Amino acid sequence: MDLTMMTPPFNFPTETACFETLFQAKWPNGFICSRCGHRHAYQIHTRRLPLYECHACRYQNSLIAGTVMEGSRTDIRKWLHAIFLISRTDSGINAKHLSKIIRVTYKTAWLMLQKLRHAMNQAIDSDLLSGIVRVNIAHYGRPHCPIIVPHPQRQPLFIAATMKETGEPCRFKIKHLSKEYLNDGLVRRTGTQLFTEQHVDQTANVDIEYITARFSPRRFHRLLAVAADAGRWINLTFHGIGPKHLQTYMDEYCYRLNLTLRDTPVFHNMLRLSATTAAVPYSVIIQKLACSYY
Ligand SMILES: [Zn+2]
């Protein structure tokens, strides 16, 4: 990878510039006290990280409280650089490259990326599919005479999308399907029910159709092509992964893709997400990786 291509196209020469950017992302309409909702504060400069003391209740609001950076000792410039790199729609970033580019240990880079991915996962899960929804079974992993002997690492997925009236998919989810919901290669009813409950907005009229047989003549080719692209991106960026990490990376892929389909700048959206999503503790990351199914 050409590391010179990894320089951000924006200028954050100082920590102060980064704090201003984070302030804008966290409070785009001006300061709001997290305790009482008051809109005016004094800035306290005596600490390395800025504090905002509320005029009304005197609560000291930390700029990084409630963000993915909370509790991290890593320089905020490195965090913003990592957010820029993970926002790249052409490649994303893996921990090995990130550690080289921003000069942190591999473990620190890995943890930063996991925290950013957790925020993406939250965003994907709270963004329910609605209206016309189409869902198709797909697979991650190289086929190995798939009709006779499935590859041991092959993982079943649901690729799902909200469709426009024109038939164009406009919002995607790819969810790792536990093998307990499969029976002779077909998805059990409990598997589709759970997906609908967790990922489809049923408060309004919804037209949902599942294709649960791999070689169905009615399969949704547009959706399957996206699942294949996501698998190729994972293999290229992370050199293939095991089932534990699959959901995390599929969510990352869909997060960027969905913003792109809405013509929304990924970096600015990711910055806002990072500034408004609480950091996930290491123990939760490990626990989550032990169970990656939807
Ligand atoms: Zn207050």
PDB file of C-alpha atoms and ligand atoms in Angstrom:
ATOM      1  CA  MET A   1       0.000   0.000   0.000  1.00  0.00           C
ATOM      2  CA  ASP A   2       1.257   3.471  -0.882  1.00  0.00           C
ATOM      3  CA  LEU A   3       1.305   5.260   2.446  1.00  0.00           C
ATOM      4  CA  THR A   4       1.704   8.681   0.815  1.00  0.00           C
ATOM      5  CA  MET A   5      -1.858   8.234  -0.464  1.00  0.00           C
ATOM      6  CA  MET A   6      -3.016   8.131   3.132  1.00  0.00           C
ATOM      7  CA  THR A   7      -2.506  11.815   3.918  1.00  0.00           C
ATOM      8  CA  PRO A   8      -5.775  13.501   4.764  1.00  0.00           C
ATOM      9  CA  PRO A   9      -6.949  16.243   2.426  1.00  0.00           C
ATOM     10  CA  PHE A  10      -7.603  18.545   5.351  1.00  0.00           C
ATOM     11  CA  ASN A  11      -5.343  20.387   7.674  1.00  0.00           C
ATOM     12  CA  PHE A  12      -5.243  19.585  11.372  1.00  0.00           C
ATOM     13  CA  PRO A  13      -1.895  21.108  12.312  1.00  0.00           C
ATOM     14  CA  THR A  14      -2.606  21.418  16.010  1.00  0.00           C
ATOM     15  CA  GLU A  15      -4.604  19.765  18.731  1.00  0.00           C
ATOM     16  CA  THR A  16      -6.611  22.986  19.024  1.00  0.00           C
ATOM     17  CA  ALA A  17      -7.772  22.695  15.396  1.00  0.00           C
ATOM     18  CA  CYS A  18      -8.838  19.110  16.100  1.00  0.00           C
ATOM     19  CA  PHE A  19     -10.746  20.141  19.214  1.00  0.00           C
ATOM     20  CA  GLU A  20     -12.620  22.765  17.186  1.00  0.00           C
ATOM     21  CA  THR A  21     -13.535  20.148  14.589  1.00  0.00           C
ATOM     22  CA  LEU A  22     -14.692  17.740  17.291  1.00  0.00           C
ATOM     23  CA  PHE A  23     -16.706  20.515  18.971  1.00  0.00           C
ATOM     24  CA  GLN A  24     -18.533  21.172  15.669  1.00  0.00           C
ATOM     25  CA  ALA A  25     -19.213  17.468  15.209  1.00  0.00           C
ATOM     26  CA  LYS A  26     -20.445  16.960  18.765  1.00  0.00           C
ATOM     27  CA  TRP A  27     -22.472  20.169  19.081  1.00  0.00           C
ATOM     28  CA  PRO A  28     -23.252  21.300  15.497  1.00  0.00           C
ATOM     29  CA  ASN A  29     -25.849  23.808  16.777  1.00  0.00           C
ATOM     30  CA  GLY A  30     -23.706  25.106  19.620  1.00  0.00           C
ATOM     31  CA  PHE A  31     -22.912  23.817  23.110  1.00  0.00           C
ATOM     32  CA  ILE A  32     -25.585  21.913  25.056  1.00  0.00           C
ATOM     33  CA  CYS A  33     -24.964  20.923  28.673  1.00  0.00           C
ATOM     34  CA  SER A  34     -25.277  17.159  29.012  1.00  0.00           C
ATOM     35  CA  ARG A  35     -26.757  17.544  32.494  1.00  0.00           C
ATOM     36  CA  CYS A  36     -29.310  20.381  32.205  1.00  0.00           C
ATOM     37  CA  GLY A  37     -29.529  21.248  28.509  1.00  0.00           C
ATOM     38  CA  HIS A  38     -28.364  24.850  29.010  1.00  0.00           C
ATOM     39  CA  ARG A  39     -26.676  26.353  25.952  1.00  0.00           C
ATOM     40  CA  HIS A  40     -23.938  28.532  27.426  1.00  0.00           C
ATOM     41  CA  ALA A  41     -20.634  27.549  28.991  1.00  0.00           C
ATOM     42  CA  TYR A  42     -17.223  28.877  29.995  1.00  0.00           C
ATOM     43  CA  GLN A  43     -14.329  27.067  28.449  1.00  0.00           C
ATOM     44  CA  ILE A  44     -11.728  25.919  30.978  1.00  0.00           C
ATOM     45  CA  HIS A  45      -8.239  25.918  29.461  1.00  0.00           C
ATOM     46  CA  THR A  46      -6.206  24.613  32.366  1.00  0.00           C
ATOM     47  CA  ARG A  47      -6.548  20.969  31.303  1.00  0.00           C
ATOM     48  CA  ARG A  48      -5.043  19.342  28.198  1.00  0.00           C
ATOM     49  CA  LEU A  49      -8.519  18.340  27.058  1.00  0.00           C
ATOM     50  CA  PRO A  50     -10.983  21.238  26.959  1.00  0.00           C
ATOM     51  CA  LEU A  51     -13.764  21.391  29.519  1.00  0.00           C
ATOM     52  CA  TYR A  52     -16.957  23.440  29.222  1.00  0.00           C
ATOM     53  CA  GLU A  53     -18.453  24.592  32.507  1.00  0.00           C
ATOM     54  CA  CYS A  54     -22.191  25.131  32.203  1.00  0.00           C
ATOM     55  CA  HIS A  55     -23.378  28.655  33.079  1.00  0.00           C
ATOM     56  CA  ALA A  56     -26.517  27.304  34.712  1.00  0.00           C
ATOM     57  CA  CYS A  57     -25.591  24.169  36.656  1.00  0.00           C
ATOM     58  CA  ARG A  58     -21.767  24.480  36.760  1.00  0.00           C
ATOM     59  CA  TYR A  59     -21.347  20.947  35.445  1.00  0.00           C
ATOM     60  CA  GLN A  60     -18.044  20.521  33.665  1.00  0.00           C
ATOM     61  CA  ASN A  61     -18.728  18.943  30.272  1.00  0.00           C
ATOM     62  CA  SER A  62     -15.761  17.180  28.722  1.00  0.00           C
ATOM     63  CA  LEU A  63     -15.429  17.486  24.964  1.00  0.00           C
ATOM     64  CA  ILE A  64     -14.550  13.826  24.567  1.00  0.00           C
ATOM     65  CA  ALA A  65     -17.113  12.420  27.038  1.00  0.00           C
ATOM     66  CA  GLY A  66     -19.657  10.369  25.148  1.00  0.00           C
ATOM     67  CA  THR A  67     -17.413  10.030  22.092  1.00  0.00           C
ATOM     68  CA  VAL A  68     -15.485   7.019  20.779  1.00  0.00           C
ATOM     69  CA  MET A  69     -12.319   8.728  22.085  1.00  0.00           C
ATOM     70  CA  GLU A  70     -13.362   8.775  25.730  1.00  0.00           C
ATOM     71  CA  GLY A  71     -10.838   6.989  27.948  1.00  0.00           C
ATOM     72  CA  SER A  72      -8.221   6.849  25.184  1.00  0.00           C
ATOM     73  CA  ARG A  73      -4.737   8.269  25.703  1.00  0.00           C
ATOM     74  CA  THR A  74      -4.128   8.492  21.976  1.00  0.00           C
ATOM     75  CA  ASP A  75      -3.654  12.002  20.539  1.00  0.00           C
ATOM     76  CA  ILE A  76      -6.820  13.439  19.022  1.00  0.00           C
ATOM     77  CA  ARG A  77      -4.962  14.177  15.759  1.00  0.00           C
ATOM     78  CA  LYS A  78      -4.355  10.455  15.382  1.00  0.00           C
ATOM     79  CA  TRP A  79      -8.002   9.743  16.056  1.00  0.00           C
ATOM     80  CA  LEU A  80      -9.138  12.167  13.351  1.00  0.00           C
ATOM     81  CA  HIS A  81      -6.635  10.665  10.937  1.00  0.00           C
ATOM     82  CA  ALA A  82      -7.978   7.178  11.715  1.00  0.00           C
ATOM     83  CA  ILE A  83     -11.555   8.411  11.153  1.00  0.00           C
ATOM     84  CA  PHE A  84     -10.482   9.815   7.798  1.00  0.00           C
ATOM     85  CA  LEU A  85      -8.830   6.548   6.776  1.00  0.00           C
ATOM     86  CA  ILE A  86     -11.732   4.315   7.776  1.00  0.00           C
ATOM     87  CA  SER A  87     -14.040   6.626   5.803  1.00  0.00           C
ATOM     88  CA  ARG A  88     -12.273   5.924   2.518  1.00  0.00           C
ATOM     89  CA  THR A  89     -14.830   4.265   0.310  1.00  0.00           C
ATOM     90  CA  ASP A  90     -12.255   2.632  -1.939  1.00  0.00           C
ATOM     91  CA  SER A  91     -10.353   0.684   0.681  1.00  0.00           C
ATOM     92  CA  GLY A  92     -11.025   1.308   4.371  1.00  0.00           C
ATOM     93  CA  ILE A  93      -8.041   0.445   6.526  1.00  0.00           C
ATOM     94  CA  ASN A  94      -6.684  -2.489   8.505  1.00  0.00           C
ATOM     95  CA  ALA A  95      -4.941  -2.281  11.892  1.00  0.00           C
ATOM     96  CA  LYS A  96      -1.492  -3.090  10.530  1.00  0.00           C
ATOM     97  CA  HIS A  97      -1.518  -0.204   8.061  1.00  0.00           C
ATOM     98  CA  LEU A  98      -3.168   2.177  10.504  1.00  0.00           C
ATOM     99  CA  SER A  99      -0.495   1.480  13.128  1.00  0.00           C
ATOM    100  CA  LYS A 100       2.218   2.387  10.593  1.00  0.00           C
ATOM    101  CA  ILE A 101       0.505   5.500   9.293  1.00  0.00           C
ATOM    102  CA  ILE A 102      -0.422   7.124  12.598  1.00  0.00           C
ATOM    103  CA  ARG A 103       2.509   5.618  14.513  1.00  0.00           C
ATOM    104  CA  VAL A 104       0.794   3.712  17.282  1.00  0.00           C
ATOM    105  CA  THR A 105       1.173   0.082  18.344  1.00  0.00           C
ATOM    106  CA  TYR A 106      -0.767  -2.569  16.481  1.00  0.00           C
ATOM    107  CA  LYS A 107      -2.886  -3.178  19.591  1.00  0.00           C
ATOM    108  CA  THR A 108      -3.809   0.516  19.864  1.00  0.00           C
ATOM    109  CA  ALA A 109      -4.668   0.692  16.156  1.00  0.00           C
ATOM    110  CA  TRP A 110      -6.763  -2.481  16.429  1.00  0.00           C
ATOM    111  CA  LEU A 111      -8.671  -1.095  19.413  1.00  0.00           C
ATOM    112  CA  MET A 112      -9.287   2.273  17.726  1.00  0.00           C
ATOM    113  CA  LEU A 113     -10.685   0.547  14.650  1.00  0.00           C
ATOM    114  CA  GLN A 114     -12.861  -1.732  16.751  1.00  0.00           C
ATOM    115  CA  LYS A 115     -14.322   1.290  18.536  1.00  0.00           C
ATOM    116  CA  LEU A 116     -15.018   3.028  15.229  1.00  0.00           C
ATOM    117  CA  ARG A 117     -16.557  -0.164  13.833  1.00  0.00           C
ATOM    118  CA  HIS A 118     -18.722  -0.508  16.914  1.00  0.00           C
ATOM    119  CA  ALA A 119     -20.094   2.984  16.188  1.00  0.00           C
ATOM    120  CA  MET A 120     -20.798   1.943  12.573  1.00  0.00           C
ATOM    121  CA  ASN A 121     -22.513  -1.199  13.818  1.00  0.00           C
ATOM    122  CA  GLN A 122     -24.766   0.908  16.070  1.00  0.00           C
ATOM    123  CA  ALA A 123     -25.600   3.174  13.130  1.00  0.00           C
ATOM    124  CA  ILE A 124     -26.442   0.252  10.837  1.00  0.00           C
ATOM    125  CA  ASP A 125     -28.572  -1.513  13.447  1.00  0.00           C
ATOM    126  CA  SER A 126     -30.594   1.587  14.284  1.00  0.00           C
ATOM    127  CA  ASP A 127     -31.242   2.325  10.589  1.00  0.00           C
ATOM    128  CA  LEU A 128     -34.083  -0.106   9.867  1.00  0.00           C
ATOM    129  CA  LEU A 129     -35.025  -1.209   6.371  1.00  0.00           C
ATOM    130  CA  SER A 130     -38.487  -0.086   5.320  1.00  0.00           C
ATOM    131  CA  GLY A 131     -41.008  -0.013   2.488  1.00  0.00           C
ATOM    132  CA  ILE A 132     -40.088  -2.484  -0.238  1.00  0.00           C
ATOM    133  CA  VAL A 133     -37.541  -4.867   1.313  1.00  0.00           C
ATOM    134  CA  ARG A 134     -35.861  -7.733  -0.483  1.00  0.00           C
ATOM    135  CA  VAL A 135     -33.706 -10.324   1.267  1.00  0.00           C
ATOM    136  CA  ASN A 136     -31.589 -13.063  -0.264  1.00  0.00           C
ATOM    137  CA  ILE A 137     -29.410 -15.728   1.261  1.00  0.00           C
ATOM    138  CA  ALA A 138     -25.744 -15.312   0.273  1.00  0.00           C
ATOM    139  CA  HIS A 139     -22.419 -16.699   1.419  1.00  0.00           C
ATOM    140  CA  TYR A 140     -19.014 -15.437   2.432  1.00  0.00           C
ATOM    141  CA  GLY A 141     -16.033 -17.675   1.746  1.00  0.00           C
ATOM    142  CA  ARG A 142     -14.612 -19.412  -1.258  1.00  0.00           C
ATOM    143  CA  PRO A 143     -16.798 -22.161  -2.669  1.00  0.00           C
ATOM    144  CA  HIS A 144     -15.244 -25.605  -2.675  1.00  0.00           C
ATOM    145  CA  CYS A 145     -17.450 -27.760  -4.890  1.00  0.00           C
ATOM    146  CA  PRO A 146     -20.283 -25.981  -3.080  1.00  0.00           C
ATOM    147  CA  ILE A 147     -23.041 -28.303  -4.202  1.00  0.00           C
ATOM    148  CA  ILE A 148     -21.300 -31.373  -2.808  1.00  0.00           C
ATOM    149  CA  VAL A 149     -18.950 -30.182  -0.071  1.00  0.00           C
ATOM    150  CA  PRO A 150     -19.270 -26.665   1.322  1.00  0.00           C
ATOM    151  CA  HIS A 151     -16.035 -24.908   2.238  1.00  0.00           C
ATOM    152  CA  PRO A 152     -15.528 -25.184   6.018  1.00  0.00           C
ATOM    153  CA  GLN A 153     -15.127 -21.405   6.341  1.00  0.00           C
ATOM    154  CA  ARG A 154     -18.143 -20.609   4.167  1.00  0.00           C
ATOM    155  CA  GLN A 155     -20.562 -18.507   6.172  1.00  0.00           C
ATOM    156  CA  PRO A 156     -24.254 -17.945   5.409  1.00  0.00           C
ATOM    157  CA  LEU A 157     -25.488 -14.355   5.233  1.00  0.00           C
ATOM    158  CA  PHE A 158     -28.620 -12.421   4.571  1.00  0.00           C
ATOM    159  CA  ILE A 159     -28.110  -9.644   2.034  1.00  0.00           C
ATOM    160  CA  ALA A 160     -31.052  -7.268   2.340  1.00  0.00           C
ATOM    161  CA  ALA A 161     -32.026  -3.920   0.884  1.00  0.00           C
ATOM    162  CA  THR A 162     -34.699  -1.289   0.844  1.00  0.00           C
ATOM    163  CA  MET A 163     -35.718  -0.899  -2.802  1.00  0.00           C
ATOM    164  CA  LYS A 164     -36.912   2.178  -4.649  1.00  0.00           C
ATOM    165  CA  GLU A 165     -40.086   1.943  -6.738  1.00  0.00           C
ATOM    166  CA  THR A 166     -37.780   1.700  -9.759  1.00  0.00           C
ATOM    167  CA  GLY A 167     -36.292  -1.518  -8.408  1.00  0.00           C
ATOM    168  CA  GLU A 168     -32.972   0.081  -7.443  1.00  0.00           C
ATOM    169  CA  PRO A 169     -31.628  -0.893  -4.021  1.00  0.00           C
ATOM    170  CA  CYS A 170     -30.955   2.191  -1.907  1.00  0.00           C
ATOM    171  CA  ARG A 171     -30.009   0.933   1.578  1.00  0.00           C
ATOM    172  CA  PHE A 172     -28.266  -2.315   2.446  1.00  0.00           C
ATOM    173  CA  LYS A 173     -27.716  -4.611   5.379  1.00  0.00           C
ATOM    174  CA  ILE A 174     -25.617  -7.764   5.337  1.00  0.00           C
ATOM    175  CA  LYS A 175     -26.147  -9.928   8.375  1.00  0.00           C
ATOM    176  CA  HIS A 176     -24.309 -13.076   9.368  1.00  0.00           C
ATOM    177  CA  LEU A 177     -26.770 -15.907   9.717  1.00  0.00           C
ATOM    178  CA  SER A 178     -26.228 -18.484  12.449  1.00  0.00           C
ATOM    179  CA  LYS A 179     -26.109 -22.023  11.072  1.00  0.00           C
ATOM    180  CA  GLU A 180     -28.735 -23.006  13.636  1.00  0.00           C
ATOM    181  CA  TYR A 181     -31.247 -21.300  11.332  1.00  0.00           C
ATOM    182  CA  LEU A 182     -30.328 -23.501   8.383  1.00  0.00           C
ATOM    183  CA  ASN A 183     -31.782 -26.844   7.460  1.00  0.00           C
ATOM    184  CA  ASP A 184     -30.365 -28.649   4.421  1.00  0.00           C
ATOM    185  CA  GLY A 185     -29.140 -25.321   3.043  1.00  0.00           C
ATOM    186  CA  LEU A 186     -32.545 -23.651   3.449  1.00  0.00           C
ATOM    187  CA  VAL A 187     -33.231 -20.952   6.017  1.00  0.00           C
ATOM    188  CA  ARG A 188     -35.720 -21.900   8.723  1.00  0.00           C
ATOM    189  CA  ARG A 189     -38.716 -19.685   9.323  1.00  0.00           C
ATOM    190  CA  THR A 190     -37.301 -18.670  12.710  1.00  0.00           C
ATOM    191  CA  GLY A 191     -34.274 -17.189  10.904  1.00  0.00           C
ATOM    192  CA  THR A 192     -36.355 -14.957   8.644  1.00  0.00           C
ATOM    193  CA  GLN A 193     -38.644 -13.966  11.525  1.00  0.00           C
ATOM    194  CA  LEU A 194     -35.716 -12.871  13.647  1.00  0.00           C
ATOM    195  CA  PHE A 195     -34.207 -10.851  10.790  1.00  0.00           C
ATOM    196  CA  THR A 196     -37.519  -9.071  10.192  1.00  0.00           C
ATOM    197  CA  GLU A 197     -37.918  -8.319  13.907  1.00  0.00           C
ATOM    198  CA  GLN A 198     -34.428  -6.896  14.279  1.00  0.00           C
ATOM    199  CA  HIS A 199     -33.797  -5.129  10.992  1.00  0.00           C
ATOM    200  CA  VAL A 200     -37.078  -4.118   9.346  1.00  0.00           C
ATOM    201  CA  ASP A 201     -39.333  -1.238  10.386  1.00  0.00           C
ATOM    202  CA  GLN A 202     -42.731  -2.857  10.755  1.00  0.00           C
ATOM    203  CA  THR A 203     -44.541   0.207  12.056  1.00  0.00           C
ATOM    204  CA  ALA A 204     -45.404   1.249   8.485  1.00  0.00           C
ATOM    205  CA  ASN A 205     -46.546  -0.855   5.526  1.00  0.00           C
ATOM    206  CA  VAL A 206     -43.766  -3.134   4.480  1.00  0.00           C
ATOM    207  CA  ASP A 207     -43.535  -5.340   1.396  1.00  0.00           C
ATOM    208  CA  ILE A 208     -40.914  -7.926   2.274  1.00  0.00           C
ATOM    209  CA  GLU A 209     -39.794 -10.929   0.263  1.00  0.00           C
ATOM    210  CA  TYR A 210     -37.184 -13.520   1.180  1.00  0.00           C
ATOM    211  CA  ILE A 211     -35.287 -15.793  -1.164  1.00  0.00           C
ATOM    212  CA  THR A 212     -33.870 -18.478   1.092  1.00  0.00           C
ATOM    213  CA  ALA A 213     -32.764 -21.095  -1.455  1.00  0.00           C
ATOM    214  CA  ARG A 214     -29.326 -20.458  -2.864  1.00  0.00           C
ATOM    215  CA  PHE A 215     -30.069 -21.380  -6.477  1.00  0.00           C
ATOM    216  CA  SER A 216     -33.616 -20.068  -6.684  1.00  0.00           C
ATOM    217  CA  PRO A 217     -34.396 -18.797 -10.207  1.00  0.00           C
ATOM    218  CA  ARG A 218     -36.035 -15.786  -8.523  1.00  0.00           C
ATOM    219  CA  ARG A 219     -32.892 -14.760  -6.635  1.00  0.00           C
ATOM    220  CA  PHE A 220     -32.057 -11.053  -6.475  1.00  0.00           C
ATOM    221  CA  HIS A 221     -28.925 -10.691  -8.582  1.00  0.00           C
ATOM    222  CA  ARG A 222     -28.362  -7.014  -7.686  1.00  0.00           C
ATOM    223  CA  LEU A 223     -28.231  -7.908  -4.007  1.00  0.00           C
ATOM    224  CA  LEU A 224     -26.004 -10.929  -4.520  1.00  0.00           C
ATOM    225  CA  ALA A 225     -23.539  -8.775  -6.469  1.00  0.00           C
ATOM    226  CA  VAL A 226     -23.218  -6.438  -3.461  1.00  0.00           C
ATOM    227  CA  ALA A 227     -22.640  -9.378  -1.095  1.00  0.00           C
ATOM    228  CA  ALA A 228     -19.916 -10.628  -3.453  1.00  0.00           C
ATOM    229  CA  ASP A 229     -18.321  -7.138  -3.567  1.00  0.00           C
ATOM    230  CA  ALA A 230     -18.336  -6.977   0.228  1.00  0.00           C
ATOM    231  CA  GLY A 231     -16.615 -10.368   0.407  1.00  0.00           C
ATOM    232  CA  ARG A 232     -13.976  -9.262  -2.113  1.00  0.00           C
ATOM    233  CA  TRP A 233     -13.322  -6.066  -0.139  1.00  0.00           C
ATOM    234  CA  ILE A 234     -12.884  -8.067   3.079  1.00  0.00           C
ATOM    235  CA  ASN A 235     -10.448 -10.445   1.407  1.00  0.00           C
ATOM    236  CA  LEU A 236      -8.475  -7.586  -0.134  1.00  0.00           C
ATOM    237  CA  THR A 237      -8.287  -5.393   2.978  1.00  0.00           C
ATOM    238  CA  PHE A 238      -8.060  -8.003   5.723  1.00  0.00           C
ATOM    239  CA  HIS A 239      -6.750 -10.961   3.688  1.00  0.00           C
ATOM    240  CA  GLY A 240      -9.758 -13.073   4.590  1.00  0.00           C
ATOM    241  CA  ILE A 241     -11.299 -13.356   8.016  1.00  0.00           C
ATOM    242  CA  GLY A 242     -12.885 -15.942  10.281  1.00  0.00           C
ATOM    243  CA  PRO A 243     -16.548 -16.030  11.249  1.00  0.00           C
ATOM    244  CA  LYS A 244     -16.000 -14.112  14.503  1.00  0.00           C
ATOM    245  CA  HIS A 245     -15.164 -10.864  12.716  1.00  0.00           C
ATOM    246  CA  LEU A 246     -17.477 -11.222   9.749  1.00  0.00           C
ATOM    247  CA  GLN A 247     -20.405  -9.178  11.067  1.00  0.00           C
ATOM    248  CA  THR A 248     -18.191  -6.259  12.089  1.00  0.00           C
ATOM    249  CA  TYR A 249     -16.700  -5.909   8.615  1.00  0.00           C
ATOM    250  CA  MET A 250     -19.994  -6.427   6.782  1.00  0.00           C
ATOM    251  CA  ASP A 251     -21.490  -3.581   8.831  1.00  0.00           C
ATOM    252  CA  GLU A 252     -18.504  -1.378   8.011  1.00  0.00           C
ATOM    253  CA  TYR A 253     -18.947  -2.095   4.310  1.00  0.00           C
ATOM    254  CA  CYS A 254     -22.690  -1.330   4.402  1.00  0.00           C
ATOM    255  CA  TYR A 255     -22.190   1.840   6.451  1.00  0.00           C
ATOM    256  CA  ARG A 256     -19.978   3.423   3.769  1.00  0.00           C
ATOM    257  CA  LEU A 257     -22.042   2.035   0.887  1.00  0.00           C
ATOM    258  CA  ASN A 258     -25.325   3.387   2.271  1.00  0.00           C
ATOM    259  CA  LEU A 259     -23.892   6.879   2.743  1.00  0.00           C
ATOM    260  CA  THR A 260     -22.489   6.814  -0.771  1.00  0.00           C
ATOM    261  CA  LEU A 261     -25.897   5.807  -2.155  1.00  0.00           C
ATOM    262  CA  ARG A 262     -27.402   8.808  -0.343  1.00  0.00           C
ATOM    263  CA  ASP A 263     -24.657  11.125  -1.665  1.00  0.00           C
ATOM    264  CA  THR A 264     -23.644  11.841   1.935  1.00  0.00           C
ATOM    265  CA  PRO A 265     -19.945  12.579   2.607  1.00  0.00           C
ATOM    266  CA  VAL A 266     -18.640   9.579   4.557  1.00  0.00           C
ATOM    267  CA  PHE A 267     -15.899  11.394   6.500  1.00  0.00           C
ATOM    268  CA  HIS A 268     -18.181  14.082   7.913  1.00  0.00           C
ATOM    269  CA  ASN A 269     -20.831  11.546   8.799  1.00  0.00           C
ATOM    270  CA  MET A 270     -18.237   9.304  10.445  1.00  0.00           C
ATOM    271  CA  LEU A 271     -16.867  12.254  12.394  1.00  0.00           C
ATOM    272  CA  ARG A 272     -20.339  13.112  13.676  1.00  0.00           C
ATOM    273  CA  LEU A 273     -20.950   9.452  14.545  1.00  0.00           C
ATOM    274  CA  SER A 274     -17.624   9.247  16.406  1.00  0.00           C
ATOM    275  CA  ALA A 275     -18.439  12.426  18.347  1.00  0.00           C
ATOM    276  CA  THR A 276     -21.849  11.167  19.449  1.00  0.00           C
ATOM    277  CA  THR A 277     -21.276   7.459  20.115  1.00  0.00           C
ATOM    278  CA  ALA A 278     -19.888   6.402  23.495  1.00  0.00           C
ATOM    279  CA  ALA A 279     -16.675   4.365  23.463  1.00  0.00           C
ATOM    280  CA  VAL A 280     -17.240   0.663  23.838  1.00  0.00           C
ATOM    281  CA  PRO A 281     -15.086  -1.006  26.523  1.00  0.00           C
ATOM    282  CA  TYR A 282     -12.503  -3.604  25.511  1.00  0.00           C
ATOM    283  CA  SER A 283     -14.384  -6.346  27.425  1.00  0.00           C
ATOM    284  CA  VAL A 284     -17.543  -5.677  25.375  1.00  0.00           C
ATOM    285  CA  ILE A 285     -15.582  -5.807  22.106  1.00  0.00           C
ATOM    286  CA  ILE A 286     -14.199  -9.222  23.032  1.00  0.00           C
ATOM    287  CA  GLN A 287     -17.611 -10.451  24.129  1.00  0.00           C
ATOM    288  CA  LYS A 288     -19.170  -9.212  20.899  1.00  0.00           C
ATOM    289  CA  LEU A 289     -16.557 -10.936  18.780  1.00  0.00           C
ATOM    290  CA  ALA A 290     -17.476 -14.217  20.460  1.00  0.00           C
ATOM    291  CA  CYS A 291     -20.999 -13.919  19.004  1.00  0.00           C
ATOM    292  CA  SER A 292     -21.123 -12.183  15.664  1.00  0.00           C
ATOM    293  CA  TYR A 293     -24.558 -13.271  14.459  1.00  0.00           C
ATOM    294  CA  TYR A 294     -27.412 -10.803  14.102  1.00  0.00           C
TER     295      TYR A 294
HETATM  296 ZN    ZN B   1     -25.842  22.488  32.890  1.00  0.00          ZN
END
